[in-house]
CSV table of C-alpha atoms in Angstrom, one decimal:
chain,number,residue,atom,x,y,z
A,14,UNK,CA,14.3,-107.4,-9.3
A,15,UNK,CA,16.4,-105.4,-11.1
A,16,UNK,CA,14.7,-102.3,-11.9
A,17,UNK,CA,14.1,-102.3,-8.1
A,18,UNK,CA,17.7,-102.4,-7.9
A,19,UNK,CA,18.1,-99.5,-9.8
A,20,UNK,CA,15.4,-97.4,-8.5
A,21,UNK,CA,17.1,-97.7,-5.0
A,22,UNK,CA,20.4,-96.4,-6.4
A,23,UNK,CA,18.5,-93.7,-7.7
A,24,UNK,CA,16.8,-92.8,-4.4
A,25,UNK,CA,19.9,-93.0,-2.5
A,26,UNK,CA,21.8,-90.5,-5.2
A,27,UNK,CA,19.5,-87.7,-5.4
A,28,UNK,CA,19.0,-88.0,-1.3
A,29,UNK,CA,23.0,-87.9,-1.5
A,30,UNK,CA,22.8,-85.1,-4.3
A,31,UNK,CA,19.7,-82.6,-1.4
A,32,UNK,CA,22.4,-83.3,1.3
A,33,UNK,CA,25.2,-82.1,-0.5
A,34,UNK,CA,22.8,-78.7,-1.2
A,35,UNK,CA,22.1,-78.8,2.5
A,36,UNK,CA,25.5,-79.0,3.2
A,37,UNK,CA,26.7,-76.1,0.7
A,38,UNK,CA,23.6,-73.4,1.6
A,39,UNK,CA,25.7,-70.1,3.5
A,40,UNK,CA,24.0,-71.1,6.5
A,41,UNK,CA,25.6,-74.5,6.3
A,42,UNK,CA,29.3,-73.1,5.9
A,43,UNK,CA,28.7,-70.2,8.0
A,44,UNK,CA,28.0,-72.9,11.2
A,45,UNK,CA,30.8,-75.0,10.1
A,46,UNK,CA,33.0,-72.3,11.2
A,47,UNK,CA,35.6,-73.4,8.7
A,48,UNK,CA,37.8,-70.1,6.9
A,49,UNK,CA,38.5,-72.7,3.9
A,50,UNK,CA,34.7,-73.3,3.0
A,51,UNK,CA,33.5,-69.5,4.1
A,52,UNK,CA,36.0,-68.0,1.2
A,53,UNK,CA,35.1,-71.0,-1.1
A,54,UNK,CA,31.3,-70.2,-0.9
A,55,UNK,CA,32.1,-66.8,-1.2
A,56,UNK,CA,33.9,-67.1,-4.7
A,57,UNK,CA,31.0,-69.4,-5.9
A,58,UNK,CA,28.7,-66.5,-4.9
A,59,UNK,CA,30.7,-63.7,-6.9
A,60,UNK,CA,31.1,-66.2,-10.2
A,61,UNK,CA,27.4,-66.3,-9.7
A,62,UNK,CA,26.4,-62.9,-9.7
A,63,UNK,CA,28.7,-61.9,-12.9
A,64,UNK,CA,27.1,-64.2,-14.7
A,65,UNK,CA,23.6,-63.0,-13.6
A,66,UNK,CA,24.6,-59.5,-14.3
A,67,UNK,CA,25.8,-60.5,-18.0
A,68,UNK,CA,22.3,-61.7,-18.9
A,69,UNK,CA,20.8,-58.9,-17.3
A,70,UNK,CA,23.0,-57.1,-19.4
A,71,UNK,CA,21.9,-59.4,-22.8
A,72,UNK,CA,18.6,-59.0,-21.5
A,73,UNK,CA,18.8,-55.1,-21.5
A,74,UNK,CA,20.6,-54.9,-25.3
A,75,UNK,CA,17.7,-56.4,-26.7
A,76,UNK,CA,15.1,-54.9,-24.9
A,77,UNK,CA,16.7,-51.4,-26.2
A,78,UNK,CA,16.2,-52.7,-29.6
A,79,UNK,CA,13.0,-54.0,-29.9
A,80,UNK,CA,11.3,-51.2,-27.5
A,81,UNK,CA,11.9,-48.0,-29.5
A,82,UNK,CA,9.9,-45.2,-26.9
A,83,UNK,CA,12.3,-46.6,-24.1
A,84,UNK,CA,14.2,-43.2,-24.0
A,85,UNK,CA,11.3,-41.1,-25.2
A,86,UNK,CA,10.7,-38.6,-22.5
A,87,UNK,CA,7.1,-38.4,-21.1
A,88,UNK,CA,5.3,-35.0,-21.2
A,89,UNK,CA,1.9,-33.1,-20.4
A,90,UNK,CA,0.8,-30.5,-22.0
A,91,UNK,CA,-2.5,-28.4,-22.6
A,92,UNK,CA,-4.1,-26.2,-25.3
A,93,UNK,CA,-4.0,-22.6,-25.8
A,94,UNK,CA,-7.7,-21.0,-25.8
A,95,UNK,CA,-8.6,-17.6,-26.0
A,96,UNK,CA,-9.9,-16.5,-22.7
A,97,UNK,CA,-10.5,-13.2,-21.3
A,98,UNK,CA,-7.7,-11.4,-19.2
A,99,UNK,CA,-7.5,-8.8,-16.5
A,100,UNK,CA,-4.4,-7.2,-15.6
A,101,UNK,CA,-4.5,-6.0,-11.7
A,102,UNK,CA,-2.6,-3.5,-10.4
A,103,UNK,CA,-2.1,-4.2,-7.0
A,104,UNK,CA,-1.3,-1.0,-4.5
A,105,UNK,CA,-1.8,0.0,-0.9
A,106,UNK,CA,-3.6,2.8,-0.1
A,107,UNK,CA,-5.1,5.0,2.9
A,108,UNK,CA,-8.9,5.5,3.6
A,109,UNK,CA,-8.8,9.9,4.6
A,110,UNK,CA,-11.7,12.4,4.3
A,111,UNK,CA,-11.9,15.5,3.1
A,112,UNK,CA,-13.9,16.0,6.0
A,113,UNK,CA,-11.3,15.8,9.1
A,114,UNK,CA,-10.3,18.3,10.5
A,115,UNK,CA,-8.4,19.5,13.6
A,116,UNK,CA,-9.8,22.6,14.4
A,117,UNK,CA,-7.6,25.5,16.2
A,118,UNK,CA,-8.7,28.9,17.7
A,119,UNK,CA,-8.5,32.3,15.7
A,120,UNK,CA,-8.1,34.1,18.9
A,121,UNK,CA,-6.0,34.1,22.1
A,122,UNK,CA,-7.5,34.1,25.4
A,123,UNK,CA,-8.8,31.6,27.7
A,124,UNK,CA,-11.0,29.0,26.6
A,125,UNK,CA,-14.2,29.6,28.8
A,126,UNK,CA,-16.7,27.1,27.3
A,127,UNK,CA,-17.3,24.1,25.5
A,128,UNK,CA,-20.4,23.1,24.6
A,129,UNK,CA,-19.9,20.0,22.4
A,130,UNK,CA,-18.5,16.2,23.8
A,131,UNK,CA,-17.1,13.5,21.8
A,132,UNK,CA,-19.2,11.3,19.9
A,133,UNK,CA,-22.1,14.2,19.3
A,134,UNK,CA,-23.1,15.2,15.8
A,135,UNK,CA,-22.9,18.8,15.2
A,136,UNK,CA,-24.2,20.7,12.4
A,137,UNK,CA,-22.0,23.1,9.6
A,138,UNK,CA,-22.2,27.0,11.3
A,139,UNK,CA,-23.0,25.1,15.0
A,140,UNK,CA,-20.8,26.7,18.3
A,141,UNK,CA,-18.7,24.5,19.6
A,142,UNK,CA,-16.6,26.8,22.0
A,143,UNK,CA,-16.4,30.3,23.6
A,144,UNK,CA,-13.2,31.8,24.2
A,145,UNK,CA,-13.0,34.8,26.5
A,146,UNK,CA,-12.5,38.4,24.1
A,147,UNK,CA,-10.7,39.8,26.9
A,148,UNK,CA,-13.2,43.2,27.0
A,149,UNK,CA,-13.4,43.3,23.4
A,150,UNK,CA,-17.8,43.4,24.0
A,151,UNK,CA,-17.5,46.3,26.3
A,152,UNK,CA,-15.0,48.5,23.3
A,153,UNK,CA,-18.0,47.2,21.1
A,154,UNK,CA,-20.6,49.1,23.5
A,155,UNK,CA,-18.7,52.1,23.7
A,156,UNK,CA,-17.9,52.4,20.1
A,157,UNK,CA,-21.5,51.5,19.6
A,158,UNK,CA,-22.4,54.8,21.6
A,159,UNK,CA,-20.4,57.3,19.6
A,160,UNK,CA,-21.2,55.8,16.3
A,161,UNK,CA,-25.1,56.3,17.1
A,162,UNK,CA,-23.9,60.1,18.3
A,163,UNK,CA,-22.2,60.9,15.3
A,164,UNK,CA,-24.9,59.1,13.2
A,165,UNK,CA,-26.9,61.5,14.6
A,166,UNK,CA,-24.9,64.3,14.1
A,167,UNK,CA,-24.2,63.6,10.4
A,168,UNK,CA,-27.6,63.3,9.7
A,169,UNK,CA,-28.3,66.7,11.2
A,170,UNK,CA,-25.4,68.2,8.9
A,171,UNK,CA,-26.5,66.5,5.9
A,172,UNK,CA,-29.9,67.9,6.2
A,173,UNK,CA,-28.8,71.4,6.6
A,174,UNK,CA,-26.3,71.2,3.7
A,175,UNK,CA,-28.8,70.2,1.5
A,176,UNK,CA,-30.7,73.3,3.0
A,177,UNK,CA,-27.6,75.8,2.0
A,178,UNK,CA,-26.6,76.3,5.8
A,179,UNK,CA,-23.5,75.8,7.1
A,180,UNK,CA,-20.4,75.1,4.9
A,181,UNK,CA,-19.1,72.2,3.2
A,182,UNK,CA,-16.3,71.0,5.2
A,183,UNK,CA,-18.5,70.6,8.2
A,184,UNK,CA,-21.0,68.1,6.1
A,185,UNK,CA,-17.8,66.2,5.3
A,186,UNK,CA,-15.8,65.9,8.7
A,187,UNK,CA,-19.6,64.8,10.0
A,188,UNK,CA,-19.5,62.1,7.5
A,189,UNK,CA,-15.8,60.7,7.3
A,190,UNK,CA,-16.3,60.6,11.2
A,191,UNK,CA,-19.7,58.9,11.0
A,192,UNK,CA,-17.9,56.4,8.7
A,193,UNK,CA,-14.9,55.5,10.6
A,194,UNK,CA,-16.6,54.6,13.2
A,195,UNK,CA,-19.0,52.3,11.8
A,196,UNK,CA,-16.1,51.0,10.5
A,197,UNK,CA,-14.2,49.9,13.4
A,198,UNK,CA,-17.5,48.6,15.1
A,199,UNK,CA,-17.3,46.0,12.1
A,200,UNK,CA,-13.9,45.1,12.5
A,201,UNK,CA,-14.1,45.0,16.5
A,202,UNK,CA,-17.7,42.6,15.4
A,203,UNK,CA,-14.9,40.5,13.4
A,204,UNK,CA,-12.4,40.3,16.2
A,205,UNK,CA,-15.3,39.2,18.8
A,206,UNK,CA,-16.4,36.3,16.4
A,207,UNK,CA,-13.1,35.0,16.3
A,208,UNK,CA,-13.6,34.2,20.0
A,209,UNK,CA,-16.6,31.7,18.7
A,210,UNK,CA,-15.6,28.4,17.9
A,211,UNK,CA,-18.0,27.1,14.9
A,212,UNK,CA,-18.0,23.9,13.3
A,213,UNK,CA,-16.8,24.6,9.3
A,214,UNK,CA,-19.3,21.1,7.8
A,215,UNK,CA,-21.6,18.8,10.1
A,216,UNK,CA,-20.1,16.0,11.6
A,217,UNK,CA,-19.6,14.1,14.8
A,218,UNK,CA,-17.4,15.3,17.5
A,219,UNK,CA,-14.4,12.7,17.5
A,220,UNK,CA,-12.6,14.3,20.4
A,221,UNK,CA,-12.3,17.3,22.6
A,222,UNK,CA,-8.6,18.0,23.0
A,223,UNK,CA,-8.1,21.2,25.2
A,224,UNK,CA,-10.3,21.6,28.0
A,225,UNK,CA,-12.9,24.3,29.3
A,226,UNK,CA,-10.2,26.8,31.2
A,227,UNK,CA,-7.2,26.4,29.2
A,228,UNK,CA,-5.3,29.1,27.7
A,229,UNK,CA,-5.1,28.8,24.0
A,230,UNK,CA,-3.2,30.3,20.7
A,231,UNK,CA,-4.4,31.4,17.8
A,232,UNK,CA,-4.0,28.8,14.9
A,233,UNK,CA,-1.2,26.8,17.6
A,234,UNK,CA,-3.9,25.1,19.9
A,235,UNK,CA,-5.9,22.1,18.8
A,236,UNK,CA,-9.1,22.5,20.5
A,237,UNK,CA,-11.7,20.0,18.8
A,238,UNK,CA,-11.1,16.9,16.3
A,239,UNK,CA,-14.5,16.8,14.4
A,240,UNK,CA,-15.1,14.2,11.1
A,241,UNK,CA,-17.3,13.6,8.7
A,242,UNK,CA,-17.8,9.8,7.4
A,243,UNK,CA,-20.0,10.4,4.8
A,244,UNK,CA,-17.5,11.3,2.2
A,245,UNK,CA,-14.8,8.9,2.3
A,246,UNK,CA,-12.2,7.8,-0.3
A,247,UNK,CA,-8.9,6.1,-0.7
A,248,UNK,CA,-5.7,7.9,-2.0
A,249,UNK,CA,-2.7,6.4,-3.2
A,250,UNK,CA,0.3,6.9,-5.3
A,251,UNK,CA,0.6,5.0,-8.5
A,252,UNK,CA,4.2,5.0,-10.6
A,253,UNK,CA,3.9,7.4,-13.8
A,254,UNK,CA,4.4,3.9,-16.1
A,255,UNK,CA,0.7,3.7,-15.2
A,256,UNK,CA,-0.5,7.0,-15.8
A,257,UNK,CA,-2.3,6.3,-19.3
A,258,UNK,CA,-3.8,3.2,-17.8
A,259,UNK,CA,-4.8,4.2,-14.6
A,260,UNK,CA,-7.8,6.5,-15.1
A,261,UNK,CA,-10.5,8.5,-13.9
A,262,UNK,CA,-13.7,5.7,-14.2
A,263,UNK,CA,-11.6,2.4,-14.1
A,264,UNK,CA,-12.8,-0.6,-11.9
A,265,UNK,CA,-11.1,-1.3,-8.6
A,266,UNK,CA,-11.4,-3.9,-5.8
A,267,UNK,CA,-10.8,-2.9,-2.1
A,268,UNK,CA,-9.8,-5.0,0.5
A,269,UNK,CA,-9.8,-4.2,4.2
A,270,UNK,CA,-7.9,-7.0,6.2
A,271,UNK,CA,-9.0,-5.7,9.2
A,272,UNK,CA,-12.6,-5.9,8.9
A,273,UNK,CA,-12.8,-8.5,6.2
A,274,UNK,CA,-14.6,-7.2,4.2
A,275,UNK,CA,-14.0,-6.3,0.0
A,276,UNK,CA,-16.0,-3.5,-2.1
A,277,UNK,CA,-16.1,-3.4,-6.0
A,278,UNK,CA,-15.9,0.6,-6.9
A,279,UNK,CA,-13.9,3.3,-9.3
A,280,UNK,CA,-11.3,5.3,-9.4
A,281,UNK,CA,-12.7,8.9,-8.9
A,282,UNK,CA,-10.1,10.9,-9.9
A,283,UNK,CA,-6.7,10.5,-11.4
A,284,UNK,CA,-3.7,13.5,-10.8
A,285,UNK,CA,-2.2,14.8,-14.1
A,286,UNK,CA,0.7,16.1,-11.7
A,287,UNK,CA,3.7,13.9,-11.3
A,288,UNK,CA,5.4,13.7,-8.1
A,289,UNK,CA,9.2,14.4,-9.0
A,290,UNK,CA,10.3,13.4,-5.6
A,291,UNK,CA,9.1,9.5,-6.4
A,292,UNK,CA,7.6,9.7,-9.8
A,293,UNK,CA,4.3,8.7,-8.5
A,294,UNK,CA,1.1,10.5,-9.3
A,295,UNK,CA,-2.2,10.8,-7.0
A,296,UNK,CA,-5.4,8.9,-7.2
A,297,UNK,CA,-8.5,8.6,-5.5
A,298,UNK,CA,-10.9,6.0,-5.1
A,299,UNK,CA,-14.6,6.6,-3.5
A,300,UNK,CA,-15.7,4.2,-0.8
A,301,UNK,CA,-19.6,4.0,0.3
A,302,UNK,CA,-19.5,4.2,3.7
A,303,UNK,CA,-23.2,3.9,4.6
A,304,UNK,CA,-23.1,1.7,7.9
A,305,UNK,CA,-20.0,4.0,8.9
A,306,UNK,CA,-17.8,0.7,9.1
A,307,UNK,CA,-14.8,2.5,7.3
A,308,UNK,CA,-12.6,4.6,9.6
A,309,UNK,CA,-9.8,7.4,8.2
A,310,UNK,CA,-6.8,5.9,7.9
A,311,UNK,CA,-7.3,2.6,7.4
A,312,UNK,CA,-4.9,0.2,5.3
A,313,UNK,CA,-6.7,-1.0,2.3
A,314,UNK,CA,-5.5,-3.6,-0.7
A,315,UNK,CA,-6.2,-2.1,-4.2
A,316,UNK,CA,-7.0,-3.6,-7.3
A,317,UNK,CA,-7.1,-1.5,-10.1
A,318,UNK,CA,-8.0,-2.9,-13.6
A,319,UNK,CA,-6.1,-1.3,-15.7
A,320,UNK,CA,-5.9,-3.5,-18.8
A,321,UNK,CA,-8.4,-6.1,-19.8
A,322,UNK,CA,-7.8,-8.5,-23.4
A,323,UNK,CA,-10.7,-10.3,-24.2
A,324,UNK,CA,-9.0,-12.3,-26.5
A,325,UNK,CA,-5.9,-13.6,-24.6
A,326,UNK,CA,-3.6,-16.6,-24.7
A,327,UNK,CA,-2.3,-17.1,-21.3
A,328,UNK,CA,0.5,-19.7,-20.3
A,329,UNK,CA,2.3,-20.6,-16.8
A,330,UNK,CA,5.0,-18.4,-16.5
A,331,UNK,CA,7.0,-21.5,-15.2
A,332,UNK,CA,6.9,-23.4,-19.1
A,333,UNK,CA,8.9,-19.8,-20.6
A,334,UNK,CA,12.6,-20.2,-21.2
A,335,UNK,CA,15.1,-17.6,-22.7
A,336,UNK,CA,18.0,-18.1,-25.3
A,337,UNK,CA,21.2,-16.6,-25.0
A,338,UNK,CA,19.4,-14.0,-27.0
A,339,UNK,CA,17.0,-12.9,-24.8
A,340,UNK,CA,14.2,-14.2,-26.6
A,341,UNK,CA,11.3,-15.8,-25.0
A,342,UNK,CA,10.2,-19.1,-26.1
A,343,UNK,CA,8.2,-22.4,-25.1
A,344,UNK,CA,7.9,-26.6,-26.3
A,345,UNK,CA,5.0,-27.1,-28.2
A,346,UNK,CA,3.9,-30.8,-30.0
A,347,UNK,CA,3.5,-31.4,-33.8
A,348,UNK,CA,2.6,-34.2,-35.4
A,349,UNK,CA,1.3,-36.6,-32.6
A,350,UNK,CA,-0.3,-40.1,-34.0
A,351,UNK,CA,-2.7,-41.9,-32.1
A,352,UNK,CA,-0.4,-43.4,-29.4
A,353,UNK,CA,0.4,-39.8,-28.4
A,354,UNK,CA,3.8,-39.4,-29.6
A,355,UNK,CA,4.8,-36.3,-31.3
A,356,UNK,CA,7.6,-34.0,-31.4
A,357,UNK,CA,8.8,-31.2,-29.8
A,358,UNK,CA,8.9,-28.0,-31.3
A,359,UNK,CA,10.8,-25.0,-29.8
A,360,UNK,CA,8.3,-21.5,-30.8
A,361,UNK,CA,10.1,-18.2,-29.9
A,362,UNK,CA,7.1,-15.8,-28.2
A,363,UNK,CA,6.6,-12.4,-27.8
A,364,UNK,CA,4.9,-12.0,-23.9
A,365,UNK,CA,2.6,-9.0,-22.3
A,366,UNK,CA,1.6,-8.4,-18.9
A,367,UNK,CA,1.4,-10.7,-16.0
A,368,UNK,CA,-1.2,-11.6,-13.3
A,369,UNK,CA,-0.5,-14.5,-10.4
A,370,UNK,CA,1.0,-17.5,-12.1
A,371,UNK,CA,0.1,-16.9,-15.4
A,372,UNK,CA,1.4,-14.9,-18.6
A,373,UNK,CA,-0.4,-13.3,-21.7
A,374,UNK,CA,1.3,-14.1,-24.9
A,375,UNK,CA,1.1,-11.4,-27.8
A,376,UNK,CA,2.4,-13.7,-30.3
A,377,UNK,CA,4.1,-17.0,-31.7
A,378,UNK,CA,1.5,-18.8,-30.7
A,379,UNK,CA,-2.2,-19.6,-31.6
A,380,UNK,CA,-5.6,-20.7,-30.0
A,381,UNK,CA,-5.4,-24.7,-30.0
A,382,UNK,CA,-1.9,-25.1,-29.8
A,383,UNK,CA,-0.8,-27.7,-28.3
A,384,UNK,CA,2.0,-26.6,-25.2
A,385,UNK,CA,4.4,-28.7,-23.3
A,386,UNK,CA,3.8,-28.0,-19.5
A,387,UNK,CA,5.2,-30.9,-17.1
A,388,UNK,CA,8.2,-31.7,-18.9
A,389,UNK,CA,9.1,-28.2,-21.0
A,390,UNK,CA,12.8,-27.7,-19.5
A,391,UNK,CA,14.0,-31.0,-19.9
A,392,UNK,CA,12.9,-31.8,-23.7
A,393,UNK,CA,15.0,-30.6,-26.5
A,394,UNK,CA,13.6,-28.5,-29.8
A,395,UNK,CA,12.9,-31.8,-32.3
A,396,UNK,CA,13.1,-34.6,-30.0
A,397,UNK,CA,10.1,-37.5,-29.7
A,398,UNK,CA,8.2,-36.9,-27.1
A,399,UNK,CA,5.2,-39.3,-25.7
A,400,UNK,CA,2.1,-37.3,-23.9
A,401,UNK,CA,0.6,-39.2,-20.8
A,402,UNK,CA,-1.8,-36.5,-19.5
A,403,UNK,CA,-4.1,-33.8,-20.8
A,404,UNK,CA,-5.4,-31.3,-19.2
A,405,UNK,CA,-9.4,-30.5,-19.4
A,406,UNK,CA,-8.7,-28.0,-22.2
């Protein structure tokens, strides 16, 4: 009877003990509406939570000294290999012809035929166009007259000074007259021809600019625009810096962004001539053109190789720092154990050309070195570092 006794009071305490924690939750005091109890819970909650924070803070001190990599910074990095290297220089350039050509009269007069139309293939030495010679033929037909009298008459003389008849000065005014006129029939024959219009190389007709009727200049009106498309090339100017790279022979890559389409050809010919206006010197680069695709004056993309390393060590130009010096220099690891910790090691480099993202070093650095990448501005030249990625190299 009196252990029941005792188990009752027990009961009765701990369901007096899960009311009183019912009572003091903030839920509780909160709907009591009482300012007294609000500030007194609030002050039990603050003595709470600096006590909490303390052992979080005991908690932290002896993490720090049993974990020794806590502050270690993480790191990637990747291995130098030797890889080959093409530096690209990349220009703009102009597809043009040596075979374009406006083509303007050598005679004025009016322009009384054209035989040609755009789009028609024409032959080197083929007419194109008649201008009028303005009675030019009919001079031709009278001078042709006398010359074939005083042929005649020359020839008579001749034969009787070789015969001893007649004197001397006769056989010579007969000749020097013969002469001059033949003479002036060829340059009158010249003067007519001028009034043909012929095409200089065979081509196709690209347009007829001045039509049959029109009065026309000599060397001032354009009559006929006539190309070739056989022969095309590229020229551009390249800065001087490049002028012992960039040479007759050297590989190039074309893009046209208007047709989509990319060729793999050569530089045909490199200037020795510096432009002093823009220190720029010219170069041409031969397109095949067999399916006539390629128009003059089309914007093309070069890429001219114009140094290639077969041996290189190439690094992301993002991992390069510089010291107040001016000397280049990148994070590398040394002596990492088998839980990938290491330190970092600060090497001062000695960089070539560029190409995209990447860098060629020249020295400081050797195939199979190991490089800080994600992490290299943040570590410090002899600090423990911890790698937790490497790349594929």
């Amino acid at each position: 009877m009196k252990h029941i006794f005792t188990l009752l009071i027990l009961v009765l305490v701990l369901a007096s003990c899960g009311g009183d924690k019912k009572k003091n939750t903030v839920e509780s005091v909160l709907q009591s509406n009482n300012l007294e109890n609000i500030r007194k819970k609030r002050a039990d909650l603050v003595n709470d939570q600096q006590v909490i924070q303390s052992k979080i803070k005991q908690l932290d001190d002896a993490i720090s000294k049993i974990d020794t990599v806590k502050n270690v910074p993480l790191i990637t990095t990747f291995t130098a290999k030797q890889e080959v290297f093409k530096h690209m220089l990349e220009i703009q350039g102009n597809v043009t012809t040596k075979n374009l050509l406006v083509i303007t009269p050598e005679y004025n007069g009016i322009l009384t035929n054209v035989y040609v139309k755009e789009g028609q293939k024409v032959s080197k030495g083929q007419i194109l166009a008649k201008i009028d010679d303005g009675g030019l033929s009919q001079q031709l037909s009278q001078l042709q007259i006398q010359a074939d009298l005083g042929k005649t008459t020359f020839e008579r003389q001749k034969r009787l000074w070789e015969q001893n008849i007649g004197s001397e000065i006769q056989y010579l005014q007969a000749k020097s007259t013969y002469e001059s006129q033949v003479e002036a029939i060829n340059q009158l024959k010249q003067q007519i021809a001028k009034t043909t219009v012929r095409a200089p190389f065979s081509g196709t007709i690209d347009d007829v600019i001045t039509e049959q009727g029109s009065v026309v200049g000599a060397g001032q009106t354009p009559l006929i625009r006539i190309v070739n498309l056989n022969n095309m090339y590229i020229e551009t100017d390249v800065p001087e810096s490049y002028i012992t790279d960039v040479t007759k022979g050297k590989h190039v890559t074309v893009e046209f962004p208007v047709l989509g389409k990319t060729i793999e050809t050569e530089v045909r010919q490199a200037s020795d001539y510096i432009n002093p206006a823009n220190r720029t010197f010219k170069v041409e680069v031969g397109i095949p053109n067999s399916n006539k695709s390629i128009k003059p004056n089309l914007t093309a993309k070069l890429k001219i190789n114009d140094y290639t390393n077969e041996k290189a060590l190439l690094v992301p130009q993002s991992i390069i720092s510089e010291n107040a010096e001016g000397e280049q220099y990148v994070y590398v690891v040394n002596n990492k154990n088998s839980n990938k910790e290491g330190t970092a090691s600060r090497v001062i480099i000695k960089t070539g050309k560029t190409q995209g993202d990447v860098i060629e070093v020249l020295e400081g650095i050797e195939s199979g070195t190991e490089i800080i990448q994600e992490g290299a501005r943040s570590v410090k030249d002899g600090q423990a570092v911890k790698v937790i990625n490497l790349s594929k190299d």
